[in-house]
CSV table of C-alpha atoms in Angstrom, one decimal:
chain,number,residue,atom,x,y,z
F,120,MET,CA,5.0,-18.6,19.4
F,121,LYS,CA,3.2,-20.0,16.5
F,122,VAL,CA,0.3,-17.3,17.0
F,123,MET,CA,2.9,-14.5,16.5
F,124,ILE,CA,5.1,-15.7,13.8
F,125,CYS,CA,1.5,-16.2,11.9
F,126,ALA,CA,0.8,-12.6,12.9
F,127,PHE,CA,4.0,-11.1,12.0
F,128,VAL,CA,3.7,-13.0,8.6
F,129,ALA,CA,0.3,-11.8,8.0
F,130,ALA,CA,1.2,-8.0,8.8
F,131,LEU,CA,4.2,-8.6,6.4
F,132,VAL,CA,2.0,-9.8,3.3
F,133,ILE,CA,-0.7,-7.3,4.3
F,134,ALA,CA,1.9,-4.4,3.9
F,135,VAL,CA,3.5,-5.7,0.7
F,136,VAL,CA,-0.2,-6.2,-0.8
F,137,ALA,CA,-2.0,-3.3,0.2
F,138,PRO,CA,0.1,-0.9,-2.0
F,139,LEU,CA,-0.5,-3.1,-5.0
F,140,VAL,CA,-4.0,-3.3,-4.3
F,141,LEU,CA,-4.4,0.3,-3.6
F,142,ASP,CA,-2.5,1.1,-6.8
F,143,GLN,CA,-5.1,-0.6,-8.9
F,144,PHE,CA,-7.6,1.7,-7.7
F,145,GLY,CA,-5.7,4.6,-7.9
F,146,TRP,CA,-5.2,5.3,-4.5
F,147,SER,CA,-1.3,5.2,-4.1
F,148,SER,CA,0.4,7.6,-2.7
F,149,ALA,CA,2.8,7.9,-5.5
F,150,GLU,CA,0.0,8.9,-7.8
F,151,GLN,CA,-1.7,11.2,-5.2
F,152,THR,CA,1.9,13.2,-5.4
F,153,SER,CA,2.3,13.1,-9.0
F,154,SER,CA,-1.0,14.5,-9.4
F,155,THR,CA,-0.4,17.1,-6.9
F,156,SER,CA,2.8,18.2,-8.6
F,157,VAL,CA,1.0,18.3,-11.5
F,158,ARG,CA,-1.6,20.7,-10.4
F,159,LEU,CA,1.3,23.1,-9.0
F,160,ASP,CA,2.6,23.0,-12.3
């Protein structure tokens, strides 16, 4: 039971932190969509 809870918390933390970390490297989905929209313009 504790293992399942720990795994869920770990997945939750990764899901929250991953976009922030990727954003620092410029790999966020928001930047990708904005860059493509600029190219389309």
